[in-house]
Amino acid sequence: MEKRFTPNEHLAKLVQSWNGTAFLIGAVIFPLLAFMDIFLLPGHYHRFILYRVAISIILIFLYYLNKLKRNIAYQYTIGAVATALSAVTVEIAVLQSGGQNSPYYAAMLILTVCALGLVPISMGFAVTLVGIIYAVYLVPIILSEPVLSGVFISNNAFLFAMFIIALILRYHNQKLIHSELTLREALSREKGKLEVYSTGLEDSVAEKTGELAVSEQKYRALFENATDGIVVLDRRGTIVNVNNRFCDIHGFPRGALVGTDFRLLVSRQQEALFEARFREIMNGASVVFEADNYRMGGGTVSLEISAKEVMIGGAPHVQLFLRDITARKRLQEHVLQAQKLDSMGVLAGGIAHDFNNVLTAILGQGEVLRRRVAGDALALQRIATIESAAGRAGQMVAKLLSFSRQERFELVPTDVNAVVRETVDLVDRSLTHRNVTISMSLDDALPFILGDRIHIEQVLTNLVLNAADAMPGGGTVSVSTGAADLRNRPAKALPVLAPGVYVLLAVSDTGIGIAEDIRHRIFEPFFTTKPAGKGTGLGLAMAYGIVKSHRGEIDVESRAGGGTTFSLYFPALLPPCPVPSPLSTAE
C-alpha cells in the first residue's frame, strides 16, 4: 500500500527543495552582479569581487548542508543563516559605497524576493527574515553616520514597500499551499480508504474467483468425463464446444469439430429429420430421437440424441447429449433376425417334412409306373424327368432341413485349417476359368473346435462360390483363420457372443458388395440377388443354420462396391481336453 500523505512532511520537502534553489540562485547572482562594481566603484572592484565569491562559496556549502536533513526547523535555521550572511555581504558593499546614499540597497530588495518569494516559509518566519534583512541594513548606517539624506528615506520607503508586498504574496502563497496540502491530505485519506476497500474487494473477488474456478473445474470435469457425448451448438447449428466422448464417438479431434456446422456429421438420409428436430428445439421443445452420424474415415454410428435449448451468455444455444447405441442396435437387429429366422426355420422344417413325404410318394409312384410301362420308351423318359425333378426338390428339402437345424450333426474335434485347405483345393480348380484366385492366411496355432467337418466344408464352399459370383470380372477371395480372445471383452460386431475364446474363419472378396438396404435379408430362405435360375436363395440360410448349430455366430461386413467379408465364430476347444466320441445333435 502507498505511504499516507502528511502535510508537514511534504512541506519540509518543499522547503528543502526551494531552499536549495534559492541558495543556487544566490550563488550565481552575486558574482554576476559584479559588473555594477566596475561602473559604481571601480576602485573597490577587486575587494568586492572577493566578497561576492566568498558569499557564493558559503551559499554552495549551505546548499549541501541543506540536503543532509529534512526537517522544517533545520531548514529554517539554514535559511536564516543564508539570509543573514547574504544581507551582511550586501551591507558591507552599502557601507563602502556611500552608506545611506548607496545604490547597493537595491540588493536588499533582491534578497527579499529570493527569501520570501521562492521559499514556502511560514508567515512568522517570513517576518523574522524581513526583520533580519532590515536590521542588517539599517543598524550599521544609524550607528556609523547621521541620517540626514532624503535618498536614505526614499530607500527605506522602497524597502518597506517591498517588505509589505513580499509578505502579502507570502501570505497568499502560504494559504494556497496550506489549502493544497490539506486537500492532498484529504485525498490521501480517501485514497487510503479506497485502497483498503480495493484490497478488500480484491480479496473478495479473489475468493469468488477461486470459488468460480472450483465450480468451473467441477462442471468441466463433469462435461469432459461424461459417458455420453455432449455438443453445444449456436442458433445456426455451428459447433461451439464438444467433450472428449463426442470426439471419441465421431473419431474427429476437437479442433476439427469446433466452428464447423453440425449438419456435416448428419447422414444424408436423415438431414430432413435433423432440420425438423432442430426447429422444434429452437421453438423451446425438448426432444429425444435416434440418428446416424458419419464417423471419420467413413461409416456411421447410431446415436440416441437428447436435446434442448439453453441460454449461454444471454444467447440461445442448443445442447445435445449423444449416446452411442450402435452395439444395442446391432444386438436388437441380431435378436430380431434370429427370432425371425428361428420362426422361418420352424416353418421351413415343417414344410420340408411334409414336402419330403410328398416327394417320397412321387418317387414311389414313379417306380411303380416304371415297372408297368417297361416297354414304353417315351413313358420311361417322362418318368425319368419326374424323378429328376423330385430329386432336385429333395436336395432343396435337405437344405431346408439344414437351415431349420433338423438335420443331424456329428460334432468331433475338428481342425478348421485342414478343412480350409481341402475345401480351397477342391473349389480352386472350378474357379480357374473365371479369373478368380483364392489366397489363404492360416494361423498355425489355431485351436480345434467341436464341429461337423462335412457341414463346415459345405458352408465354406458356399461362401467361396458366392464370393466368386460377386466378382464377375475376376478378383481374389481371401480365406483366413485366427483365434479371437473374447474372454475380457465382447465382440463389437456380435454382442450376443458369450465371453470366451473363438476360432475365427473369415472369407473376403473384392467384389461388388452388398447394398445396405438388403444386407439384413441375406440369411432369409429363398432370398437371392442372383438372376432367375441362378440360385435358390438357400445357400446363406443353410450356412446360417449350420453355424448356429455349432453354437457359433456369423457376421457380415460389406459396402456397395467395396467387397464383402463373412466372419464365422466357432467356440474353441482349448487344451487340455479329452478327445470325445462323436456327438450327435439334432438341434
Coordinates of C-alpha atoms in Angstrom, one line a residue:
M1 CA 0.0 0.0 0.0
E2 CA 1.2 3.5 -0.8
K3 CA 2.6 5.6 2.1
R4 CA 0.0 8.0 3.6
F5 CA 0.4 11.7 2.6
T6 CA 1.3 14.0 5.5
P7 CA 1.3 17.9 5.1
N8 CA 4.2 18.6 7.4
E9 CA 6.5 16.0 5.7
H10 CA 5.5 17.4 2.3
L11 CA 6.1 21.0 3.5
A12 CA 9.5 20.1 4.8
K13 CA 10.3 18.6 1.4
L14 CA 9.2 21.8 -0.4
V15 CA 11.2 24.0 2.0
Q16 CA 14.3 21.8 1.5
S17 CA 13.9 21.9 -2.3
W18 CA 13.3 25.7 -2.6
N19 CA 16.0 26.5 0.0
G20 CA 18.4 24.7 -2.3
T21 CA 17.1 26.5 -5.3
A22 CA 17.4 29.9 -3.6
F23 CA 21.0 29.1 -2.5
L24 CA 22.0 28.2 -6.0
I25 CA 20.3 31.4 -7.4
G26 CA 22.2 33.5 -4.9
A27 CA 25.5 31.7 -5.6
V28 CA 25.0 32.6 -9.3
I29 CA 23.6 36.2 -8.9
F30 CA 26.2 37.5 -6.5
P31 CA 29.2 37.0 -9.0
L32 CA 27.1 38.1 -12.0
L33 CA 26.3 41.5 -10.5
A34 CA 30.0 42.3 -10.2
F35 CA 29.7 44.3 -13.4
M36 CA 27.9 47.0 -11.3
D37 CA 31.1 47.5 -9.3
I38 CA 33.0 48.5 -12.4
F39 CA 30.7 51.4 -13.0
L40 CA 29.8 52.4 -9.4
L41 CA 33.1 51.8 -7.5
P42 CA 35.9 50.9 -9.9
G43 CA 38.4 51.4 -7.2
H44 CA 36.8 48.8 -4.9
Y45 CA 36.2 46.2 -7.7
H46 CA 38.8 43.7 -6.6
R47 CA 37.8 43.8 -3.0
F48 CA 34.0 43.5 -3.8
I49 CA 34.6 40.5 -6.1
L50 CA 36.2 38.8 -3.2
Y51 CA 33.1 39.4 -1.1
R52 CA 30.9 38.1 -3.9
V53 CA 33.0 34.9 -4.4
A54 CA 33.1 34.3 -0.6
I55 CA 29.3 34.5 -0.2
S56 CA 28.8 32.3 -3.3
I57 CA 31.1 29.7 -1.7
I58 CA 29.2 30.0 1.6
L59 CA 25.8 29.5 -0.2
I60 CA 27.0 26.4 -2.0
F61 CA 28.2 25.0 1.3
L62 CA 24.8 25.7 2.8
Y63 CA 23.2 24.1 -0.2
Y64 CA 24.9 20.8 0.7
L65 CA 24.1 21.2 4.4
N66 CA 20.5 21.7 3.4
K67 CA 20.4 18.3 1.7
L68 CA 21.6 16.4 4.7
K69 CA 18.4 16.5 6.8
R70 CA 14.7 17.1 6.0
N71 CA 13.3 19.0 9.0
I72 CA 11.4 22.3 8.9
A73 CA 13.3 23.7 11.9
Y74 CA 16.6 22.6 10.4
Q75 CA 15.7 24.1 7.0
Y76 CA 14.5 27.4 8.6
T77 CA 17.8 27.7 10.6
I78 CA 19.9 27.2 7.5
G79 CA 17.6 29.7 5.6
A80 CA 18.0 32.3 8.3
V81 CA 21.8 31.9 8.3
A82 CA 22.0 32.2 4.5
T83 CA 19.7 35.3 4.6
A84 CA 21.7 37.0 7.3
L85 CA 25.1 36.3 5.6
S86 CA 23.8 37.5 2.3
A87 CA 22.4 40.7 3.9
V88 CA 25.8 41.3 5.7
T89 CA 27.6 40.9 2.3
V90 CA 25.3 43.5 0.8
E91 CA 25.6 45.8 3.8
I92 CA 29.4 45.8 3.5
A93 CA 29.0 47.0 0.0
V94 CA 26.5 49.6 1.1
L95 CA 28.7 51.0 3.8
Q96 CA 31.7 51.2 1.5
S97 CA 29.8 52.8 -1.4
G98 CA 28.1 55.8 0.3
G99 CA 26.2 54.4 3.2
Q100 CA 22.7 55.8 3.4
N101 CA 23.1 57.2 -0.2
S102 CA 24.5 53.9 -1.7
P103 CA 22.5 52.4 -4.6
Y104 CA 23.5 48.9 -3.3
Y105 CA 20.5 49.0 -1.1
A106 CA 18.6 47.5 -4.1
A107 CA 20.4 44.2 -3.5
M108 CA 18.3 44.1 -0.2
L109 CA 15.2 44.1 -2.5
I110 CA 16.6 41.1 -4.5
L111 CA 17.4 39.3 -1.3
T112 CA 13.8 39.9 0.0
V113 CA 12.4 38.5 -3.2
C114 CA 14.6 35.4 -3.0
A115 CA 13.9 34.8 0.7
L116 CA 10.2 35.4 0.8
G117 CA 9.2 34.8 -2.8
L118 CA 10.9 31.5 -3.5
V119 CA 10.9 29.5 -0.3
P120 CA 7.4 28.4 1.1
I121 CA 8.1 29.5 4.7
S122 CA 5.5 30.3 7.4
M123 CA 4.4 33.9 7.9
G124 CA 6.1 34.1 11.3
F125 CA 9.5 33.0 9.8
A126 CA 8.9 35.4 6.8
V127 CA 8.5 38.3 9.3
T128 CA 11.7 37.2 11.0
L129 CA 13.7 37.2 7.8
V130 CA 12.3 40.6 6.9
G131 CA 13.5 41.8 10.3
I132 CA 16.9 40.3 9.8
I133 CA 17.3 41.9 6.4
Y134 CA 16.1 45.3 7.5
A135 CA 18.1 45.3 10.7
V136 CA 21.3 44.3 8.9
Y137 CA 20.7 47.2 6.5
L138 CA 19.5 49.9 9.0
V139 CA 21.5 49.4 12.2
P140 CA 25.1 49.8 10.8
I141 CA 24.0 53.0 8.9
I142 CA 22.4 54.6 12.0
L143 CA 25.5 53.7 14.1
S144 CA 28.0 54.9 11.6
E145 CA 26.6 58.2 10.4
P146 CA 23.8 60.7 11.0
V147 CA 20.7 60.1 9.0
L148 CA 20.1 63.3 7.0
S149 CA 19.7 62.2 3.4
G150 CA 16.4 62.2 1.5
V151 CA 17.8 59.3 -0.5
F152 CA 18.0 57.2 2.6
I153 CA 14.4 58.0 3.4
S154 CA 13.4 57.1 -0.2
N155 CA 15.4 53.9 0.0
N156 CA 13.7 52.9 3.2
A157 CA 10.3 53.6 1.7
F158 CA 11.1 51.3 -1.2
L159 CA 12.3 48.7 1.2
F160 CA 9.2 48.9 3.3
A161 CA 7.0 48.7 0.2
M162 CA 8.9 45.6 -0.9
F163 CA 8.6 44.1 2.5
I164 CA 4.9 44.6 2.6
I165 CA 4.4 43.3 -0.9
A166 CA 6.6 40.3 -0.3
L167 CA 4.8 39.5 3.0
I168 CA 1.4 39.8 1.3
L169 CA 2.4 37.5 -1.5
R170 CA 3.9 35.1 1.0
Y171 CA 0.6 35.2 2.9
H172 CA -1.4 34.3 -0.2
N173 CA 1.1 31.7 -1.3
Q174 CA 1.0 30.1 2.1
K175 CA -2.8 30.0 2.1
L176 CA -2.7 28.3 -1.3
I177 CA 0.0 25.8 -0.2
H178 CA -2.0 25.1 3.0
S179 CA -5.2 24.6 1.0
E180 CA -3.4 22.3 -1.4
L181 CA -1.7 20.3 1.3
T182 CA -5.0 20.0 3.2
L183 CA -6.7 18.8 0.0
R184 CA -4.0 16.4 -0.7
E185 CA -4.1 15.1 2.8
A186 CA -7.9 14.6 2.5
L187 CA -7.3 12.9 -0.9
S188 CA -4.6 10.7 0.7
R189 CA -7.0 9.7 3.4
E190 CA -9.7 8.9 0.9
K191 CA -7.2 7.1 -1.2
G192 CA -6.2 5.1 1.8
K193 CA -9.8 4.2 2.4
L194 CA -10.2 3.4 -1.2
E195 CA -7.1 1.2 -1.1
V196 CA -8.4 -0.6 1.9
Y197 CA -11.7 -1.1 0.2
S198 CA -9.9 -2.1 -3.0
T199 CA -7.8 -4.6 -1.1
G200 CA -11.0 -6.0 0.5
L201 CA -12.7 -6.0 -2.9
E202 CA -9.7 -7.8 -4.5
D203 CA -9.7 -10.3 -1.7
S204 CA -13.5 -10.8 -2.2
V205 CA -13.0 -11.0 -6.0
A206 CA -10.1 -13.5 -5.5
E207 CA -12.3 -15.6 -3.2
K208 CA -15.2 -15.5 -5.6
T209 CA -12.8 -16.2 -8.5
G210 CA -11.5 -19.2 -6.6
E211 CA -15.0 -20.4 -6.0
L212 CA -15.8 -19.9 -9.7
A213 CA -12.6 -21.7 -10.7
V214 CA -13.5 -24.7 -8.4
S215 CA -17.1 -24.6 -9.8
E216 CA -15.8 -24.4 -13.4
Q217 CA -13.3 -27.3 -12.8
K218 CA -16.2 -29.3 -11.3
Y219 CA -18.5 -28.8 -14.2
R220 CA -15.7 -29.0 -16.8
A221 CA -14.8 -32.4 -15.2
L222 CA -18.4 -33.5 -15.5
F223 CA -18.5 -32.2 -19.1
E224 CA -15.3 -33.8 -20.2
N225 CA -15.7 -37.1 -18.3
A226 CA -19.3 -37.7 -19.2
T227 CA -20.0 -41.2 -20.6
D228 CA -22.2 -39.6 -23.2
G229 CA -21.1 -37.2 -26.0
I230 CA -22.0 -33.6 -25.4
V231 CA -22.0 -30.9 -28.0
V232 CA -23.2 -27.2 -27.8
L233 CA -24.4 -25.5 -31.0
D234 CA -25.3 -21.9 -31.6
R235 CA -28.7 -21.0 -33.2
R236 CA -27.2 -21.6 -36.7
G237 CA -26.1 -25.1 -35.9
T238 CA -22.4 -24.3 -35.6
I239 CA -20.5 -26.4 -33.1
V240 CA -19.3 -24.2 -30.2
N241 CA -17.9 -26.8 -27.8
V242 CA -17.7 -30.6 -27.6
N243 CA -16.5 -33.0 -24.9
N244 CA -14.0 -35.9 -25.2
R245 CA -16.6 -38.5 -25.6
F246 CA -18.2 -36.7 -28.5
C247 CA -14.7 -36.7 -30.2
D248 CA -14.3 -40.4 -29.5
I249 CA -17.7 -41.3 -30.9
H250 CA -17.1 -39.5 -34.2
G251 CA -13.3 -40.0 -34.4
F252 CA -12.5 -36.3 -35.1
P253 CA -10.2 -34.2 -32.9
R254 CA -11.8 -31.2 -31.1
G255 CA -10.0 -28.7 -33.3
A256 CA -11.6 -30.1 -36.4
L257 CA -15.1 -30.0 -34.9
V258 CA -15.4 -26.6 -33.2
G259 CA -16.5 -24.0 -35.6
T260 CA -18.0 -26.4 -38.2
D261 CA -21.6 -27.0 -39.0
F262 CA -23.1 -29.9 -37.1
R263 CA -25.1 -30.9 -40.2
L264 CA -21.9 -32.1 -41.8
L265 CA -21.9 -35.0 -39.4
V266 CA -25.6 -35.9 -40.0
S267 CA -26.1 -38.8 -42.5
R268 CA -27.6 -37.6 -45.8
Q269 CA -30.7 -39.8 -45.3
Q270 CA -31.5 -38.0 -42.0
E271 CA -30.8 -34.4 -42.9
A272 CA -34.6 -33.6 -43.1
L273 CA -35.2 -35.3 -39.8
F274 CA -32.5 -33.3 -38.1
E275 CA -33.7 -30.0 -39.5
A276 CA -37.2 -30.7 -38.2
R277 CA -35.9 -31.6 -34.8
F278 CA -33.6 -28.5 -34.7
R279 CA -36.6 -26.2 -35.4
E280 CA -38.6 -27.9 -32.6
I281 CA -35.7 -27.3 -30.2
M282 CA -35.3 -23.6 -31.2
N283 CA -39.0 -23.3 -30.5
G284 CA -38.5 -24.4 -26.9
A285 CA -39.2 -28.1 -27.2
S286 CA -37.0 -30.8 -25.6
V287 CA -36.7 -33.8 -28.0
V288 CA -35.2 -37.3 -27.9
F289 CA -34.6 -39.0 -31.3
E290 CA -32.3 -41.5 -32.9
A291 CA -30.0 -40.6 -35.8
D292 CA -27.0 -41.9 -37.7
N293 CA -23.9 -39.7 -37.9
Y294 CA -20.8 -40.0 -40.0
R295 CA -17.5 -41.1 -38.5
M296 CA -14.0 -40.0 -39.5
G297 CA -12.7 -42.4 -42.2
G298 CA -16.2 -43.5 -43.4
G299 CA -19.1 -45.4 -41.9
T300 CA -21.8 -44.2 -39.5
V301 CA -22.6 -44.5 -35.8
S302 CA -26.1 -45.0 -34.4
L303 CA -26.9 -42.4 -31.7
E304 CA -29.7 -41.7 -29.3
I305 CA -29.8 -37.9 -29.1
S306 CA -31.4 -35.9 -26.2
A307 CA -31.5 -32.1 -27.0
K308 CA -32.9 -28.9 -25.6
E309 CA -32.3 -25.1 -25.8
V310 CA -30.1 -23.5 -23.2
M311 CA -29.1 -19.8 -22.7
I312 CA -25.3 -19.1 -22.6
G313 CA -24.1 -15.6 -22.3
G314 CA -27.6 -14.3 -22.9
A315 CA -27.8 -16.0 -26.3
P316 CA -29.8 -19.2 -27.2
H317 CA -27.8 -22.3 -27.8
V318 CA -28.6 -26.0 -28.3
Q319 CA -27.2 -28.7 -26.1
L320 CA -27.2 -32.2 -27.3
F321 CA -26.4 -35.4 -25.4
L322 CA -25.4 -38.3 -27.7
R323 CA -25.3 -41.9 -26.7
D324 CA -23.7 -44.5 -28.9
I325 CA -26.3 -47.2 -29.4
T326 CA -24.6 -48.9 -32.4
A327 CA -24.0 -52.1 -30.4
R328 CA -27.5 -52.0 -28.9
K329 CA -29.0 -51.6 -32.4
R330 CA -26.9 -54.4 -33.7
L331 CA -28.0 -56.6 -30.8
Q332 CA -31.6 -55.7 -31.4
E333 CA -31.3 -56.4 -35.1
H334 CA -29.5 -59.7 -34.4
V335 CA -32.1 -60.8 -31.9
L336 CA -34.9 -59.8 -34.3
Q337 CA -33.1 -61.6 -37.1
A338 CA -32.6 -64.7 -35.0
Q339 CA -36.2 -64.7 -33.9
K340 CA -37.4 -64.3 -37.5
L341 CA -35.1 -67.0 -38.8
D342 CA -36.0 -69.3 -36.0
S343 CA -39.7 -68.8 -36.8
M344 CA -38.9 -69.3 -40.5
G345 CA -36.8 -72.3 -39.6
V346 CA -39.6 -74.0 -37.7
L347 CA -41.9 -73.2 -40.6
A348 CA -39.4 -74.4 -43.2
G349 CA -38.7 -77.6 -41.2
G350 CA -42.4 -78.4 -41.0
I351 CA -42.9 -77.8 -44.7
A352 CA -39.8 -79.8 -45.5
H353 CA -41.0 -82.8 -43.6
D354 CA -44.4 -82.7 -45.3
F355 CA -42.8 -81.9 -48.7
N356 CA -40.4 -84.8 -48.2
N357 CA -43.4 -87.2 -47.6
V358 CA -44.9 -85.9 -50.8
L359 CA -41.7 -86.4 -52.7
T360 CA -41.4 -89.9 -51.3
A361 CA -44.9 -90.7 -52.6
I362 CA -44.0 -89.2 -56.0
L363 CA -40.8 -91.2 -56.3
G364 CA -42.6 -94.4 -55.1
Q365 CA -45.4 -94.0 -57.6
G366 CA -42.8 -93.2 -60.3
E367 CA -41.1 -96.5 -59.5
V368 CA -44.4 -98.4 -59.8
L369 CA -45.1 -96.7 -63.2
R370 CA -41.6 -97.6 -64.4
R371 CA -42.4 -101.3 -63.9
R372 CA -45.8 -101.1 -65.6
V373 CA -44.5 -99.2 -68.7
A374 CA -41.2 -101.0 -69.0
G375 CA -41.6 -101.3 -72.8
D376 CA -42.7 -97.7 -73.4
A377 CA -39.6 -95.5 -74.0
L378 CA -41.4 -92.2 -74.1
A379 CA -43.2 -93.0 -70.8
L380 CA -39.9 -94.1 -69.2
Q381 CA -38.3 -90.8 -70.4
R382 CA -41.1 -88.8 -68.8
I383 CA -40.9 -90.8 -65.6
A384 CA -37.1 -90.1 -65.5
T385 CA -37.9 -86.4 -65.8
I386 CA -40.4 -86.6 -62.9
E387 CA -37.8 -88.5 -60.8
S388 CA -35.0 -85.9 -61.7
A389 CA -37.3 -83.0 -60.6
A390 CA -38.2 -84.9 -57.4
G391 CA -34.5 -85.4 -56.7
R392 CA -33.8 -81.7 -57.1
A393 CA -36.7 -81.0 -54.8
G394 CA -35.2 -83.5 -52.4
Q395 CA -32.0 -81.5 -52.4
M396 CA -33.9 -78.4 -51.5
V397 CA -35.6 -80.3 -48.7
A398 CA -32.2 -81.3 -47.4
K399 CA -31.1 -77.6 -47.4
L400 CA -34.3 -76.6 -45.7
L401 CA -33.8 -79.2 -43.0
S402 CA -30.2 -78.0 -42.6
F403 CA -31.4 -74.4 -42.2
S404 CA -34.1 -75.4 -39.7
R405 CA -31.5 -77.3 -37.7
Q406 CA -33.5 -80.5 -38.0
E407 CA -30.5 -82.2 -39.6
R408 CA -28.2 -84.4 -37.5
F409 CA -24.6 -83.3 -36.9
E410 CA -21.6 -85.3 -35.9
L411 CA -19.6 -83.0 -33.6
V412 CA -16.0 -84.1 -33.1
P413 CA -12.7 -82.2 -32.5
T414 CA -12.0 -80.6 -35.9
D415 CA -9.0 -78.8 -37.4
V416 CA -10.5 -75.9 -39.2
N417 CA -7.2 -75.3 -41.1
A418 CA -7.4 -78.7 -42.5
V419 CA -11.0 -78.2 -43.6
V420 CA -10.0 -74.9 -45.3
R421 CA -7.0 -76.4 -47.2
E422 CA -9.1 -79.3 -48.6
T423 CA -12.1 -77.1 -49.5
V424 CA -10.0 -74.5 -51.2
D425 CA -8.0 -77.1 -53.1
L426 CA -11.3 -78.6 -54.4
V427 CA -13.0 -75.3 -55.2
D428 CA -10.0 -73.5 -56.6
R429 CA -10.0 -75.9 -59.7
S430 CA -13.5 -74.9 -60.6
L431 CA -12.7 -71.1 -60.5
T432 CA -9.6 -71.1 -62.7
H433 CA -11.6 -70.2 -65.9
R434 CA -13.4 -67.4 -64.1
N435 CA -10.2 -65.4 -63.4
V436 CA -10.7 -65.8 -59.6
T437 CA -7.9 -66.7 -57.3
I438 CA -8.0 -67.9 -53.7
S439 CA -5.5 -66.8 -51.1
M440 CA -5.1 -68.4 -47.7
S441 CA -3.8 -67.0 -44.4
L442 CA -4.0 -69.6 -41.7
D443 CA -3.0 -69.5 -38.1
D444 CA -0.8 -72.5 -37.4
A445 CA -1.5 -72.3 -33.7
L446 CA -5.3 -72.4 -34.3
P447 CA -7.1 -74.5 -31.6
F448 CA -9.6 -77.2 -32.6
I449 CA -13.4 -76.9 -32.5
L450 CA -16.2 -79.3 -31.9
G451 CA -17.6 -79.4 -35.4
D452 CA -19.1 -81.4 -38.3
R453 CA -16.4 -81.4 -40.9
I454 CA -18.8 -82.1 -43.9
H455 CA -21.1 -79.3 -43.0
I456 CA -18.3 -76.8 -42.3
E457 CA -16.9 -77.7 -45.8
Q458 CA -20.4 -77.1 -47.2
V459 CA -20.6 -73.6 -45.5
L460 CA -17.1 -72.7 -46.7
T461 CA -17.8 -73.9 -50.3
N462 CA -21.0 -71.9 -50.4
L463 CA -19.2 -68.7 -49.2
V464 CA -16.3 -69.0 -51.6
L465 CA -18.6 -69.6 -54.6
N466 CA -20.8 -66.6 -53.6
A467 CA -17.7 -64.5 -53.3
A468 CA -16.6 -65.6 -56.8
D469 CA -20.1 -64.7 -58.1
A470 CA -19.7 -61.3 -56.6
M471 CA -16.6 -60.7 -58.8
P472 CA -17.9 -61.2 -62.4
G473 CA -14.7 -59.5 -63.7
G474 CA -12.4 -61.7 -61.6
G475 CA -10.6 -60.9 -58.4
T476 CA -9.3 -62.5 -55.2
V477 CA -11.1 -64.5 -52.5
S478 CA -9.2 -64.4 -49.2
V479 CA -9.7 -67.1 -46.6
S480 CA -8.1 -66.6 -43.2
T481 CA -8.3 -68.2 -39.8
G482 CA -7.3 -67.0 -36.3
A483 CA -8.1 -67.1 -32.7
A484 CA -10.3 -64.4 -31.2
D485 CA -10.0 -64.0 -27.4
L486 CA -13.2 -62.5 -26.2
R487 CA -12.9 -63.5 -22.6
N488 CA -12.5 -59.9 -21.3
R489 CA -14.5 -58.0 -23.9
P490 CA -17.5 -58.7 -26.0
A491 CA -17.2 -58.8 -29.8
K492 CA -18.2 -55.3 -31.1
A493 CA -20.0 -56.7 -34.1
L494 CA -21.6 -59.7 -32.3
P495 CA -22.6 -58.6 -28.8
V496 CA -24.6 -61.9 -28.3
L497 CA -21.4 -63.9 -28.2
A498 CA -20.6 -65.2 -24.7
P499 CA -17.1 -64.4 -23.3
G500 CA -14.6 -67.0 -24.4
V501 CA -12.0 -68.0 -27.0
Y502 CA -13.3 -68.5 -30.5
V503 CA -11.9 -69.7 -33.8
L504 CA -12.5 -67.1 -36.5
L505 CA -12.9 -68.2 -40.1
A506 CA -13.2 -65.2 -42.5
V507 CA -14.0 -65.2 -46.2
S508 CA -13.4 -61.9 -48.0
D509 CA -13.8 -60.8 -51.6
T510 CA -13.1 -57.7 -53.7
G511 CA -16.4 -57.8 -55.4
I512 CA -19.5 -55.5 -55.8
G513 CA -20.5 -55.8 -52.2
I514 CA -24.0 -55.9 -50.6
A515 CA -26.2 -52.9 -50.6
E516 CA -27.0 -51.7 -47.1
D517 CA -30.8 -51.8 -47.6
I518 CA -30.8 -55.6 -48.3
R519 CA -28.0 -56.7 -46.0
H520 CA -30.4 -57.7 -43.2
R521 CA -32.2 -60.1 -45.5
I522 CA -29.3 -62.2 -46.9
F523 CA -29.9 -65.1 -44.5
E524 CA -33.6 -65.4 -45.2
P525 CA -34.6 -68.6 -47.1
F526 CA -35.2 -68.1 -50.8
F527 CA -33.9 -64.5 -50.8
T528 CA -31.3 -64.0 -53.5
T529 CA -29.9 -61.2 -55.6
K530 CA -28.9 -63.6 -58.4
P531 CA -30.9 -63.7 -61.7
A532 CA -33.7 -66.2 -62.0
G533 CA -32.5 -69.7 -62.4
K534 CA -29.0 -68.9 -60.9
G535 CA -29.7 -69.6 -57.3
T536 CA -32.3 -71.0 -54.9
G537 CA -31.7 -68.5 -52.1
L538 CA -31.0 -71.3 -49.6
G539 CA -27.2 -71.2 -49.5
L540 CA -26.7 -68.5 -46.9
A541 CA -29.7 -69.6 -45.0
M542 CA -28.2 -73.1 -44.8
A543 CA -24.8 -71.6 -43.8
Y544 CA -26.5 -69.7 -41.0
G545 CA -28.3 -72.7 -39.7
I546 CA -25.1 -74.8 -39.7
V547 CA -23.1 -72.1 -37.9
K548 CA -25.8 -71.7 -35.3
S549 CA -25.9 -75.5 -34.8
H550 CA -22.2 -75.3 -33.9
R551 CA -23.1 -72.7 -31.2
G552 CA -21.4 -70.1 -33.2
E553 CA -22.2 -66.8 -34.9
I554 CA -21.8 -65.3 -38.4
D555 CA -21.2 -61.6 -39.1
V556 CA -21.1 -59.7 -42.4
E557 CA -19.3 -56.5 -43.2
S558 CA -19.9 -55.1 -46.7
R559 CA -20.5 -51.9 -48.6
A560 CA -21.6 -51.4 -52.2
G561 CA -18.5 -51.5 -54.5
G562 CA -16.2 -52.2 -51.5
G563 CA -16.2 -56.0 -51.2
T564 CA -17.7 -58.3 -48.5
T565 CA -16.3 -60.2 -45.5
F566 CA -18.1 -63.1 -43.8
S567 CA -16.7 -63.8 -40.3
L568 CA -17.6 -67.1 -38.7
Y569 CA -17.0 -67.6 -35.0
F570 CA -16.8 -71.1 -33.5
P571 CA -16.2 -71.8 -29.8
A572 CA -12.6 -73.1 -29.5
L573 CA -11.8 -76.4 -28.0
L574 CA -9.0 -75.3 -25.6
P575 CA -6.4 -77.9 -24.4
P576 CA -6.0 -79.9 -22.3
C577 CA -9.2 -81.6 -23.3
P578 CA -10.1 -85.3 -23.9
V579 CA -11.0 -86.3 -27.4
P580 CA -14.6 -87.2 -27.1
S581 CA -16.5 -89.6 -29.1
P582 CA -18.6 -88.1 -31.9
L583 CA -21.6 -86.2 -30.5
S584 CA -24.9 -86.5 -32.4
T585 CA -27.0 -83.4 -32.4
A586 CA -30.4 -82.8 -33.7
E587 CA -30.7 -79.1 -33.0

